[in-house]
Short mmCIF file of C-alpha atoms and ligand atoms in Angstrom, two decimals:
data_model
loop_
_atom_site.label_atom_id
_atom_site.label_comp_id
_atom_site.label_asym_id
_atom_site.label_seq_id
_atom_site.Cartn_x
_atom_site.Cartn_y
_atom_site.Cartn_z
CA MET X 1 -0.17 0.17 -0.04
CA LYS X 2 1.89 3.64 -1.02
CA GLU X 3 0.04 5.19 2.12
CA LYS X 4 -0.11 2.22 4.60
CA LYS X 5 -2.27 3.63 7.47
CA GLN X 6 -0.71 1.64 10.46
CA ASN X 7 -2.84 2.51 13.41
CA ILE X 8 -6.40 -0.10 13.31
CA LEU X 9 -8.69 0.48 16.04
CA ILE X 10 -10.85 -2.70 16.76
CA ILE X 11 -14.21 -2.35 18.30
CA GLY X 12 -15.27 -5.51 20.47
CA ALA X 13 -12.49 -8.74 21.42
CA GLY X 14 -14.88 -11.08 21.16
CA LEU X 15 -14.09 -14.46 18.82
CA CYS X 16 -13.73 -12.08 15.84
CA GLY X 17 -12.18 -9.38 17.33
CA SER X 18 -9.61 -10.97 19.06
CA LEU X 19 -8.51 -12.99 16.33
CA LEU X 20 -8.10 -10.16 13.66
CA ALA X 21 -5.83 -8.06 16.51
CA LEU X 22 -3.66 -11.33 16.69
CA ARG X 23 -3.46 -11.46 12.65
CA LEU X 24 -3.09 -7.75 12.30
CA GLY X 25 -0.70 -7.71 15.25
CA GLN X 26 1.33 -10.15 13.18
CA ARG X 27 1.08 -8.46 9.83
CA GLY X 28 2.75 -5.32 11.97
CA TYR X 29 -0.12 -2.88 12.30
CA ASN X 30 -0.42 -0.83 15.37
CA VAL X 31 -3.89 -2.33 16.64
CA THR X 32 -5.73 -1.05 19.64
CA VAL X 33 -8.96 -3.06 20.77
CA TYR X 34 -11.69 -1.54 23.26
CA GLU X 35 -14.10 -4.43 24.32
CA LYS X 36 -17.12 -3.32 26.41
CA ARG X 37 -16.90 -6.29 28.89
CA PRO X 38 -14.68 -7.20 31.71
CA ASP X 39 -11.59 -9.02 30.55
CA LEU X 40 -12.82 -12.92 30.89
CA ARG X 41 -9.69 -14.50 31.74
CA LYS X 42 -9.84 -12.66 35.07
CA VAL X 43 -13.89 -12.23 35.80
CA ASP X 44 -16.37 -15.03 34.77
CA ILE X 45 -18.97 -13.54 32.65
CA SER X 46 -20.36 -16.70 30.60
CA ALA X 47 -23.93 -16.16 31.96
CA GLY X 48 -26.44 -16.08 29.50
CA ARG X 49 -24.28 -16.26 26.44
CA SER X 50 -23.34 -19.58 24.29
CA ILE X 51 -21.27 -21.43 26.65
CA ASN X 52 -20.17 -24.02 24.34
CA LEU X 53 -20.13 -23.50 19.90
CA ALA X 54 -19.45 -25.46 17.22
CA PHE X 55 -16.11 -25.56 16.04
CA SER X 56 -15.54 -26.61 11.99
CA ASP X 57 -12.83 -26.27 8.91
CA ARG X 58 -13.73 -22.86 8.11
CA GLY X 59 -13.08 -21.51 11.55
CA ASN X 60 -10.16 -24.05 12.04
CA LYS X 61 -8.91 -21.75 8.29
CA GLY X 62 -8.79 -19.41 10.83
CA MET X 63 -6.17 -20.88 13.19
CA LYS X 64 -4.13 -22.14 11.04
CA LEU X 65 -3.57 -18.77 9.33
CA VAL X 66 -2.07 -17.54 13.14
CA GLY X 67 -0.58 -20.58 13.94
CA LEU X 68 -2.80 -21.68 16.69
CA GLU X 69 -4.05 -25.32 14.83
CA GLU X 70 -2.18 -27.40 17.77
CA LYS X 71 -3.44 -25.27 20.63
CA VAL X 72 -6.78 -25.08 19.91
CA LYS X 73 -7.00 -28.78 19.04
CA LYS X 74 -6.90 -29.59 22.84
CA LEU X 75 -9.78 -27.24 23.55
CA CYS X 76 -11.58 -29.65 21.43
CA ILE X 77 -14.05 -32.55 21.94
CA PRO X 78 -14.38 -34.28 18.29
CA MET X 79 -18.61 -34.84 17.73
CA ASN X 80 -19.09 -37.36 14.71
CA GLY X 81 -22.62 -36.66 14.24
CA ARG X 82 -25.88 -36.24 15.46
CA MET X 83 -27.38 -38.28 18.59
CA ILE X 84 -31.37 -38.22 17.69
CA HIS X 85 -33.55 -38.81 20.78
CA ASP X 86 -37.00 -39.71 20.37
CA LYS X 87 -39.65 -39.40 22.61
CA GLU X 88 -39.65 -43.32 24.14
CA GLY X 89 -36.03 -42.35 25.01
CA ASN X 90 -34.27 -44.93 21.77
CA THR X 91 -31.13 -43.06 20.61
CA PHE X 92 -29.42 -43.36 17.06
CA MET X 93 -26.82 -41.38 15.45
CA SER X 94 -26.47 -40.17 12.27
CA ASN X 95 -22.81 -39.16 11.59
CA TYR X 96 -21.88 -35.75 9.62
CA SER X 97 -20.10 -37.29 6.95
CA GLY X 98 -19.56 -40.75 5.33
CA ARG X 99 -16.00 -39.75 5.94
CA ASP X 100 -14.32 -40.92 9.12
CA TYR X 101 -11.71 -37.49 9.31
CA GLU X 102 -14.67 -35.00 8.67
CA TYR X 103 -16.28 -34.17 12.26
CA ILE X 104 -17.43 -31.46 14.27
CA ASN X 105 -16.14 -30.16 17.37
CA SER X 106 -17.28 -28.57 20.75
CA ILE X 107 -15.41 -25.82 22.33
CA SER X 108 -15.91 -23.39 25.38
CA ARG X 109 -16.15 -19.89 23.74
CA GLU X 110 -14.43 -18.54 26.69
CA ASP X 111 -11.45 -20.93 26.67
CA LEU X 112 -10.89 -20.16 22.83
CA ASN X 113 -11.77 -16.53 23.01
CA ALA X 114 -9.15 -16.07 26.23
CA LEU X 115 -6.52 -18.26 24.14
CA LEU X 116 -6.95 -15.54 21.01
CA LEU X 117 -6.45 -12.78 23.27
CA THR X 118 -3.46 -13.94 25.15
CA GLU X 119 -1.83 -14.31 22.04
CA ALA X 120 -2.95 -11.31 20.50
CA GLU X 121 -1.00 -9.55 23.23
CA LYS X 122 1.99 -11.05 23.17
CA HIS X 123 2.40 -8.96 19.97
CA GLU X 124 3.82 -5.23 21.62
CA ASN X 125 2.44 -3.50 18.79
CA VAL X 126 -1.37 -4.99 19.82
CA LYS X 127 -3.04 -3.11 22.93
CA ILE X 128 -6.58 -4.37 24.11
CA HIS X 129 -8.21 -2.71 26.64
CA PHE X 130 -11.50 -3.80 28.94
CA ASN X 131 -14.48 -2.07 30.15
CA LYS X 132 -14.56 0.24 27.59
CA GLY X 133 -17.75 0.36 25.49
CA CYS X 134 -18.17 2.29 22.26
CA LYS X 135 -21.38 4.68 22.25
CA HIS X 136 -20.99 6.05 18.89
CA VAL X 137 -18.70 6.21 15.59
CA ASP X 138 -18.14 9.50 13.50
CA PHE X 139 -17.14 7.27 10.13
CA GLU X 140 -16.44 10.23 8.51
CA ASN X 141 -13.75 11.47 10.90
CA THR X 142 -12.48 8.18 11.86
CA THR X 143 -13.25 8.62 15.23
CA ALA X 144 -15.05 6.74 18.01
CA GLU X 145 -16.16 7.76 21.55
CA PHE X 146 -16.12 5.59 24.30
CA LYS X 147 -17.30 5.24 28.20
CA ASP X 148 -15.28 3.65 30.58
CA TYR X 149 -17.30 1.56 32.79
CA VAL X 150 -14.92 1.56 35.30
CA ASP X 151 -14.75 5.08 36.43
CA ASN X 152 -17.67 6.10 34.08
CA SER X 153 -15.92 8.56 32.28
CA GLU X 154 -16.14 9.25 28.36
CA PHE X 155 -13.05 9.40 25.70
CA LYS X 156 -12.50 9.92 21.94
CA GLU X 157 -10.26 7.81 20.39
CA ASP X 158 -9.22 8.85 16.89
CA ALA X 159 -7.25 6.21 14.30
CA ASP X 160 -6.25 5.59 10.48
CA VAL X 161 -9.14 2.57 10.05
CA ILE X 162 -11.86 1.56 12.53
CA ILE X 163 -12.61 -2.19 12.64
CA ALA X 164 -16.06 -3.15 14.11
CA THR X 165 -16.02 -6.43 15.61
CA ASP X 166 -18.89 -5.93 18.39
CA GLY X 167 -21.36 -7.96 17.53
CA ALA X 168 -25.17 -8.53 16.78
CA GLY X 169 -25.85 -5.40 18.69
CA SER X 170 -22.55 -2.83 16.85
CA ALA X 171 -22.39 0.39 17.92
CA LEU X 172 -20.79 1.04 14.28
CA ARG X 173 -23.91 -0.28 12.28
CA LYS X 174 -26.17 1.99 14.67
CA SER X 175 -24.15 4.94 13.88
CA TYR X 176 -23.98 3.87 9.53
CA TYR X 177 -28.07 3.50 10.07
CA LEU X 178 -28.55 6.64 12.33
CA GLY X 179 -25.84 8.77 10.59
CA LYS X 180 -28.04 8.71 7.34
CA LYS X 181 -25.15 10.15 5.29
CA PHE X 182 -25.19 7.34 2.92
CA LEU X 183 -27.59 5.00 1.42
CA PHE X 184 -26.81 2.36 3.71
CA SER X 185 -29.41 -0.90 3.84
CA PHE X 186 -30.40 -3.33 6.69
CA SER X 187 -32.53 -5.66 7.79
CA GLN X 188 -33.18 -7.61 11.08
CA ASP X 189 -35.53 -10.88 10.95
CA TYR X 190 -36.23 -12.70 14.07
CA LEU X 191 -37.55 -16.11 14.40
CA THR X 192 -40.54 -16.48 16.68
CA HIS X 193 -38.33 -18.84 18.98
CA GLY X 194 -36.15 -17.79 21.58
CA TYR X 195 -33.21 -19.82 23.28
CA LYS X 196 -32.85 -20.60 26.50
CA GLU X 197 -29.33 -22.26 28.02
CA LEU X 198 -29.50 -25.62 30.46
CA SER X 199 -26.89 -27.89 31.73
CA ILE X 200 -26.54 -31.67 32.41
CA LEU X 201 -23.63 -31.89 35.11
CA PRO X 202 -20.90 -34.57 34.93
CA ALA X 203 -21.36 -37.49 36.37
CA GLU X 204 -20.27 -38.41 40.41
CA ASN X 205 -16.91 -39.61 38.91
CA GLY X 206 -16.84 -36.80 36.62
CA GLY X 207 -17.81 -38.74 33.22
CA TYR X 208 -19.86 -38.16 31.07
CA LYS X 209 -23.94 -39.03 31.49
CA THR X 210 -24.67 -39.52 28.20
CA PHE X 211 -22.42 -40.21 24.87
CA LYS X 212 -19.80 -37.81 24.57
CA ASN X 213 -18.78 -37.03 21.29
CA ALA X 214 -22.19 -36.41 19.68
CA LEU X 215 -24.19 -33.38 19.23
CA HIS X 216 -27.32 -34.53 20.91
CA ILE X 217 -30.73 -33.78 19.63
CA TRP X 218 -34.52 -34.10 20.85
CA PRO X 219 -36.59 -33.06 18.05
CA ARG X 220 -39.80 -32.51 18.48
CA GLY X 221 -41.34 -30.96 15.15
CA ASP X 222 -41.83 -27.41 16.40
CA PHE X 223 -39.11 -26.88 18.90
CA MET X 224 -36.27 -29.11 20.52
CA ILE X 225 -33.20 -29.21 22.68
CA ILE X 226 -30.08 -29.82 21.76
CA ALA X 227 -27.03 -30.70 24.10
CA LEU X 228 -22.78 -30.29 23.25
CA PRO X 229 -20.28 -31.73 25.53
CA ASN X 230 -17.82 -29.37 27.99
CA LEU X 231 -14.32 -30.70 28.54
CA ASP X 232 -15.46 -31.14 32.52
CA GLY X 233 -18.11 -34.20 31.95
CA SER X 234 -21.16 -31.53 31.43
CA PHE X 235 -23.23 -30.61 28.56
CA THR X 236 -24.42 -27.73 27.93
CA VAL X 237 -28.23 -27.71 27.08
CA THR X 238 -29.73 -25.64 24.84
CA LEU X 239 -33.84 -25.31 24.42
CA PHE X 240 -35.27 -23.38 21.35
CA LEU X 241 -39.08 -23.03 21.52
CA SER X 242 -41.80 -20.57 20.41
CA TYR X 243 -42.31 -17.21 22.56
CA ASP X 244 -45.74 -17.64 22.42
CA GLU X 245 -47.39 -20.65 19.77
CA GLY X 246 -47.96 -24.51 20.32
CA GLU X 247 -49.08 -26.15 23.81
CA TYR X 248 -45.76 -25.09 25.94
CA ASN X 249 -43.83 -21.95 24.92
CA PHE X 250 -41.61 -19.47 27.19
CA ASN X 251 -44.65 -17.00 28.05
CA ASN X 252 -46.95 -20.03 29.31
CA LEU X 253 -43.65 -22.39 30.98
CA THR X 254 -43.81 -20.21 34.11
CA THR X 255 -43.93 -22.27 37.02
CA PRO X 256 -41.60 -25.34 38.31
CA GLU X 257 -44.30 -27.64 37.72
CA ILE X 258 -45.35 -26.32 34.19
CA VAL X 259 -41.66 -26.66 33.39
CA THR X 260 -41.13 -30.44 34.63
CA GLU X 261 -44.24 -31.20 33.45
CA PHE X 262 -42.68 -30.39 29.52
CA PHE X 263 -40.02 -32.09 29.98
CA GLN X 264 -41.28 -35.28 31.43
CA LYS X 265 -43.74 -35.17 28.44
CA GLU X 266 -41.37 -34.33 25.81
CA PHE X 267 -37.83 -35.12 26.92
CA PRO X 268 -38.20 -37.68 29.76
CA ASP X 269 -34.66 -39.13 29.02
CA ALA X 270 -33.06 -35.60 29.19
CA LEU X 271 -35.20 -34.98 32.39
CA GLU X 272 -33.42 -37.91 33.99
CA ILE X 273 -30.17 -36.61 33.90
CA MET X 274 -31.33 -32.92 34.41
CA PRO X 275 -32.02 -33.01 38.02
CA ASN X 276 -30.86 -28.93 37.81
CA LEU X 277 -33.27 -27.98 35.67
CA VAL X 278 -35.97 -26.01 37.56
CA ASP X 279 -32.85 -24.13 39.02
CA ASP X 280 -31.45 -23.51 35.27
CA PHE X 281 -34.83 -22.52 33.77
CA PHE X 282 -35.66 -19.55 36.00
CA GLU X 283 -31.89 -18.65 36.58
CA ASN X 284 -30.82 -18.41 32.77
CA PRO X 285 -32.42 -15.55 30.56
CA THR X 286 -34.29 -16.09 27.31
CA ALA X 287 -32.76 -15.12 24.37
CA PRO X 288 -34.26 -14.22 20.69
CA LEU X 289 -32.78 -15.45 17.19
CA GLY X 290 -32.27 -13.00 14.61
CA THR X 291 -30.57 -12.84 11.40
CA ILE X 292 -28.75 -9.64 10.63
CA LYS X 293 -27.81 -8.72 6.47
CA CYS X 294 -26.31 -5.01 5.88
CA SER X 295 -24.59 -3.32 2.83
CA PRO X 296 -22.29 -1.56 2.45
CA TRP X 297 -20.34 -2.70 5.40
CA HIS X 298 -17.59 -0.17 5.03
CA TYR X 299 -17.58 3.50 4.60
CA LYS X 300 -15.02 4.60 2.21
CA GLY X 301 -11.97 3.91 3.68
CA ASN X 302 -12.70 4.81 6.76
CA THR X 303 -14.29 1.93 9.01
CA LEU X 304 -15.34 -1.50 8.25
CA LEU X 305 -18.17 -4.29 9.80
CA MET X 306 -17.01 -7.79 10.37
CA GLY X 307 -18.07 -11.15 12.22
CA ASP X 308 -21.34 -10.63 13.90
CA SER X 309 -21.58 -6.77 13.42
CA ALA X 310 -21.78 -7.15 9.43
CA HIS X 311 -23.71 -10.61 9.60
CA ALA X 312 -25.42 -11.87 12.42
CA ILE X 313 -26.88 -15.34 11.75
CA VAL X 314 -29.31 -17.60 13.89
CA PRO X 315 -27.61 -20.58 15.09
CA PHE X 316 -28.74 -23.81 13.98
CA TYR X 317 -25.85 -24.70 11.18
CA GLY X 318 -23.25 -24.04 13.77
CA GLN X 319 -21.51 -21.77 11.29
CA GLY X 320 -21.91 -18.13 13.07
CA MET X 321 -17.78 -17.72 14.84
CA ASN X 322 -17.03 -20.28 11.56
CA ALA X 323 -18.06 -17.94 9.06
CA SER X 324 -16.77 -14.45 11.66
CA PHE X 325 -13.09 -16.37 11.48
CA GLU X 326 -13.46 -16.84 7.80
CA ASP X 327 -13.73 -13.16 7.57
CA VAL X 328 -10.51 -12.93 8.68
CA VAL X 329 -9.19 -15.14 6.79
CA GLU X 330 -10.53 -13.81 3.59
CA PHE X 331 -9.65 -9.88 4.76
CA ASP X 332 -6.45 -11.16 5.18
CA ALA X 333 -5.95 -12.54 1.48
CA VAL X 334 -7.30 -9.45 0.29
CA LEU X 335 -4.36 -7.41 2.18
CA ASP X 336 -2.07 -9.77 -0.08
CA GLU X 337 -3.45 -8.69 -2.88
CA GLY X 338 -1.47 -5.22 -2.07
CA LEU X 339 -4.10 -2.65 -2.86
CA ASP X 340 -2.96 0.52 -2.46
CA ASN X 341 -5.86 2.11 -0.50
CA TRP X 342 -8.30 0.68 2.71
CA GLU X 343 -11.09 1.95 0.50
CA ALA X 344 -10.34 -0.47 -2.36
CA ILE X 345 -9.44 -3.12 0.56
CA PHE X 346 -12.54 -2.74 2.23
CA LYS X 347 -14.46 -2.97 -1.42
CA ALA X 348 -12.66 -6.00 -2.85
CA TYR X 349 -13.73 -7.48 0.87
CA GLU X 350 -16.81 -6.95 0.84
CA LYS X 351 -17.24 -7.85 -3.02
CA ARG X 352 -15.72 -11.29 -2.28
CA ARG X 353 -17.20 -12.28 1.18
CA LYS X 354 -21.32 -10.87 1.07
CA LYS X 355 -22.54 -13.51 -1.39
CA ASP X 356 -20.96 -16.07 1.58
CA THR X 357 -22.41 -14.83 4.34
CA ASP X 358 -25.58 -14.04 2.93
CA ALA X 359 -25.74 -17.67 1.99
CA ILE X 360 -25.26 -19.12 5.13
CA ALA X 361 -27.51 -16.99 6.81
CA ASP X 362 -30.40 -18.43 4.55
CA LEU X 363 -28.55 -22.21 5.09
CA ALA X 364 -28.92 -21.51 9.11
CA ILE X 365 -32.49 -20.63 8.81
CA ASP X 366 -33.22 -23.88 6.23
CA ASN X 367 -31.13 -25.70 9.40
CA PHE X 368 -33.62 -24.83 11.86
CA HIS X 369 -36.40 -26.55 10.27
CA GLU X 370 -34.19 -29.46 9.55
CA MET X 371 -33.33 -29.99 13.12
CA LYS X 372 -36.09 -29.48 15.06
CA ASP X 373 -38.39 -31.53 12.52
CA HIS X 374 -37.07 -33.08 9.24
CA VAL X 375 -34.07 -35.18 11.39
CA GLY X 376 -36.91 -37.25 12.87
CA GLN X 377 -39.03 -37.85 9.67
CA ALA X 378 -38.24 -41.16 7.66
CA ILE X 379 -37.57 -39.78 4.22
CA PHE X 380 -35.06 -37.57 5.58
CA GLN X 381 -33.44 -40.04 7.47
CA GLU X 382 -33.41 -42.44 3.90
CA LYS X 383 -31.80 -39.53 2.44
CA ARG X 384 -29.25 -39.08 5.20
CA LYS X 385 -28.76 -42.99 4.75
CA ILE X 386 -27.70 -42.71 1.21
CA GLU X 387 -25.50 -39.62 1.47
CA MET X 388 -23.49 -41.65 4.25
CA ALA X 389 -22.95 -44.57 1.81
CA LEU X 390 -22.15 -41.84 -1.08
CA GLU X 391 -19.61 -40.36 0.88
CA LYS X 392 -18.20 -43.35 2.19
CA GLU X 393 -17.97 -45.22 -0.73
CA PHE X 394 -17.00 -42.44 -3.65
CA PRO X 395 -15.05 -40.20 -1.15
CA GLU X 396 -13.99 -38.12 -3.58
CA ASP X 397 -16.79 -37.77 -6.01
CA TYR X 398 -19.75 -37.22 -3.45
CA SER X 399 -20.25 -34.72 -0.68
CA SER X 400 -23.71 -33.70 1.22
CA LYS X 401 -25.02 -30.34 1.53
CA TYR X 402 -23.61 -30.41 5.04
CA SER X 403 -20.22 -31.84 4.44
CA LEU X 404 -19.76 -28.88 1.47
CA VAL X 405 -20.93 -26.23 3.73
CA THR X 406 -18.99 -27.25 7.16
CA PHE X 407 -15.88 -29.69 5.69
CA ASN X 408 -15.43 -28.33 2.21
CA GLU X 409 -12.88 -25.20 2.81
CA ASP X 410 -12.28 -24.73 -0.48
CA ILE X 411 -15.57 -23.67 -2.17
CA GLY X 412 -17.42 -20.47 -0.18
CA TYR X 413 -21.12 -20.97 1.23
CA ARG X 414 -22.61 -19.30 -1.78
CA GLU X 415 -21.54 -22.55 -4.34
CA ALA X 416 -21.83 -24.81 -0.95
CA MET X 417 -25.42 -24.01 -0.93
CA LEU X 418 -26.42 -23.80 -4.51
CA ARG X 419 -25.15 -27.46 -5.05
CA GLY X 420 -26.15 -28.65 -1.49
CA ARG X 421 -29.60 -27.41 -2.32
CA ALA X 422 -29.78 -29.05 -6.05
CA GLN X 423 -28.83 -32.07 -4.42
CA ASP X 424 -31.34 -32.69 -1.60
CA LYS X 425 -34.28 -32.14 -4.07
CA ALA X 426 -32.46 -34.39 -6.76
CA ILE X 427 -32.43 -37.26 -3.50
CA LEU X 428 -35.93 -36.02 -1.43
CA ASN X 429 -37.55 -36.25 -5.45
CA MET X 430 -36.21 -39.62 -6.42
CA LEU X 431 -37.06 -41.15 -3.25
CA SER X 432 -40.71 -40.17 -3.03
CA ASP X 433 -40.96 -41.49 -6.82
CA ASN X 434 -39.33 -44.47 -5.79
CA VAL X 435 -36.48 -43.92 -8.67
CA ILE X 436 -33.98 -44.69 -5.78
CA SER X 437 -34.09 -46.10 -2.37
CA ALA X 438 -30.95 -46.88 0.22
CA GLU X 439 -31.36 -50.64 -0.93
CA ASP X 440 -29.98 -49.66 -4.46
CA ASP X 441 -26.67 -50.47 -5.65
CA ILE X 442 -24.88 -47.29 -4.56
CA LYS X 443 -23.19 -47.03 -8.01
CA ASP X 444 -26.16 -46.99 -9.52
CA VAL X 445 -27.63 -44.21 -6.95
CA LEU X 446 -24.59 -41.72 -7.20
CA GLU X 447 -25.24 -41.67 -11.18
CA LYS X 448 -28.86 -40.90 -10.93
CA VAL X 449 -27.73 -38.40 -8.33
CA LYS X 450 -25.73 -36.77 -10.31
CA GLU X 451 -27.72 -36.62 -13.63
CA GLU X 452 -30.59 -35.35 -11.44
CA THR X 453 -28.50 -32.82 -9.80
CA GLU X 454 -26.97 -31.12 -12.63
CA ALA X 455 -30.35 -31.14 -14.44
CA ILE X 456 -31.84 -28.94 -11.32
CA LEU X 457 -28.79 -26.64 -11.00
CA GLU X 458 -29.30 -25.97 -15.10
CA ASP X 459 -33.04 -25.25 -14.63
CA ASP X 460 -32.51 -22.72 -11.71
P1 FAD L 501 -19.25 -11.72 19.54
O1 FAD L 501 -18.72 -12.82 19.46
O2 FAD L 501 -20.94 -11.16 20.05
O3 FAD L 501 -18.28 -10.41 20.25
C1 FAD L 501 -18.96 -9.09 19.89
C2 FAD L 501 -17.78 -8.38 21.08
O4 FAD L 501 -17.58 -7.26 21.29
C3 FAD L 501 -17.91 -8.87 22.75
O5 FAD L 501 -16.85 -9.27 23.32
C4 FAD L 501 -19.10 -7.91 23.29
O6 FAD L 501 -18.82 -7.59 24.58
C5 FAD L 501 -17.95 -6.55 22.53
N1 FAD L 501 -18.83 -5.51 22.57
C6 FAD L 501 -20.02 -5.12 22.12
N2 FAD L 501 -20.82 -4.27 21.70
C7 FAD L 501 -19.75 -3.28 22.13
C8 FAD L 501 -19.14 -2.04 22.23
N3 FAD L 501 -20.57 -1.15 21.68
N4 FAD L 501 -17.86 -1.69 22.38
C9 FAD L 501 -17.08 -2.41 22.44
N5 FAD L 501 -17.14 -3.55 22.41
C10 FAD L 501 -18.18 -4.32 22.09
N6 FAD L 501 -21.29 -20.23 16.13
C11 FAD L 501 -20.66 -21.00 15.58
O7 FAD L 501 -19.43 -21.45 14.65
N7 FAD L 501 -20.99 -22.48 16.37
C12 FAD L 501 -22.17 -22.65 16.90
O8 FAD L 501 -22.22 -24.14 17.30
C13 FAD L 501 -22.53 -21.75 17.46
N8 FAD L 501 -23.47 -21.31 18.49
C14 FAD L 501 -24.49 -20.26 18.73
C15 FAD L 501 -25.41 -20.78 19.63
C16 FAD L 501 -26.08 -19.60 20.06
C17 FAD L 501 -27.20 -19.55 21.17
C18 FAD L 501 -25.91 -18.36 19.47
C19 FAD L 501 -26.48 -16.81 20.15
C20 FAD L 501 -24.50 -18.35 18.71
C21 FAD L 501 -24.41 -19.15 18.24
N9 FAD L 501 -23.44 -19.15 17.49
C22 FAD L 501 -22.40 -20.30 16.73
C23 FAD L 501 -22.58 -17.80 16.68
C24 FAD L 501 -21.39 -17.19 17.50
O9 FAD L 501 -21.65 -16.87 18.98
C25 FAD L 501 -21.33 -16.08 17.03
O10 FAD L 501 -21.41 -15.96 15.34
C26 FAD L 501 -19.83 -15.49 17.07
O11 FAD L 501 -19.67 -15.31 18.54
C27 FAD L 501 -19.36 -13.71 16.65
O12 FAD L 501 -18.39 -13.47 17.15
P2 FAD L 501 -17.90 -11.70 16.86
O13 FAD L 501 -16.48 -11.88 17.63
O14 FAD L 501 -18.57 -11.28 15.79
O15 FAD L 501 -19.29 -11.10 17.70
#
């Protein structure tokens, strides 16, 4: 870059901001980060946020970029598939891929964030300040106003560029919107469902009360619970439920008796290992789930939105954090192109990235319906069986939509979505027309699926 601007101000030291700070620090920029909350390495601030997350290949690309793959691996619990629990307490495992080496991981948000912060701070050109929340960004003058939550003082910071990684409620995005200085498009769509975190505590011997290496799902059509393992033997359980529809909903689950009755009726095997249900239920908040899309992400060469601040999505593909880490990888690749000003860099980054973050937002909504409902249906289970066999027998020739999104780092989310949706349509159509079945010769099935997929892709 001709006039290399050196001072970068990052707002928000969550998952995306701390990785970005680390990478830009490695590249030699002077990086100052302001984080609203206290330092999570010193104060326990996990309550109410998702405690663990599904971490997969796209997120791991970010770890490889900064040389942290091995350290992060130590924080991971592999989850090879979904373990489905029916109402009678029967379980069956549906692997994420027919290729043994493809699986996702459960990781603690706090441990991962702490590692990234510590690694970023090893660079003396990276400074991270906690308890300082951004109130407003003057994107024309590249300054930001902060409040110090320790002494209640307010101050203004100047920088060459400001990058906001301050999550779904971004202060920079609000400043764009309220500033009305340029054409800024913004949409926020809430689901009618919210979520609440619960837990399965470790067994008395410190072990796991149910199978460790799976993402557990109790699909019930209009609602579900899921559970992801933690390193200490516990599971974080999340209930996804409508606020006001159906026999049981967040608005009418108001007493310990109704909550217990709901779990007794719908999730009896989970209730058996959740003696702490009622306490968790009334202590933990219920939070909404929404999708945020906006554009442009940048204002000239001054400011840029990244991570959830640019594209918050619902959690059903387990990709929000992974996408935010991939943002950093993509941004880094644009920096490598040698463009000579920040406006060109921000423009090029948004151009290559936006189509993919729009796609994962839509895929995440699709998966909401698949997880709470479809995974329990016979035709979807047969489709899954066929896809597992195809991936096992023809590992080079076939990848399901899930694999394309989760494990194929070489293509973007949009390409994964288009191909994956066409394959889904092809298999489901042929299953309902009895053109294929899980018992057919698998080579024959592959040919038919490929042919039908190409025909669908051509039509679209
Ligand atoms: P955040 O993690 O939200 O970080 C933003 C940071 O900015 C925070 O530290 C915040 O305190 C700080 N901040 C906010 N406002 C200000 C301000 N004004 N000034 C200064 N600092 C500020 N993703 C996955 O990949 N896999 C999953 O399994 C998964 N599960 C999820 C489950 C749930 C229930 C939810 C809600 C999300 C899940 N996600 C998952 C998504 C994931 O949490 C987000 O995509 C990810 O945290 C985005 O990282 P971020 O750094 O952009 O934002």
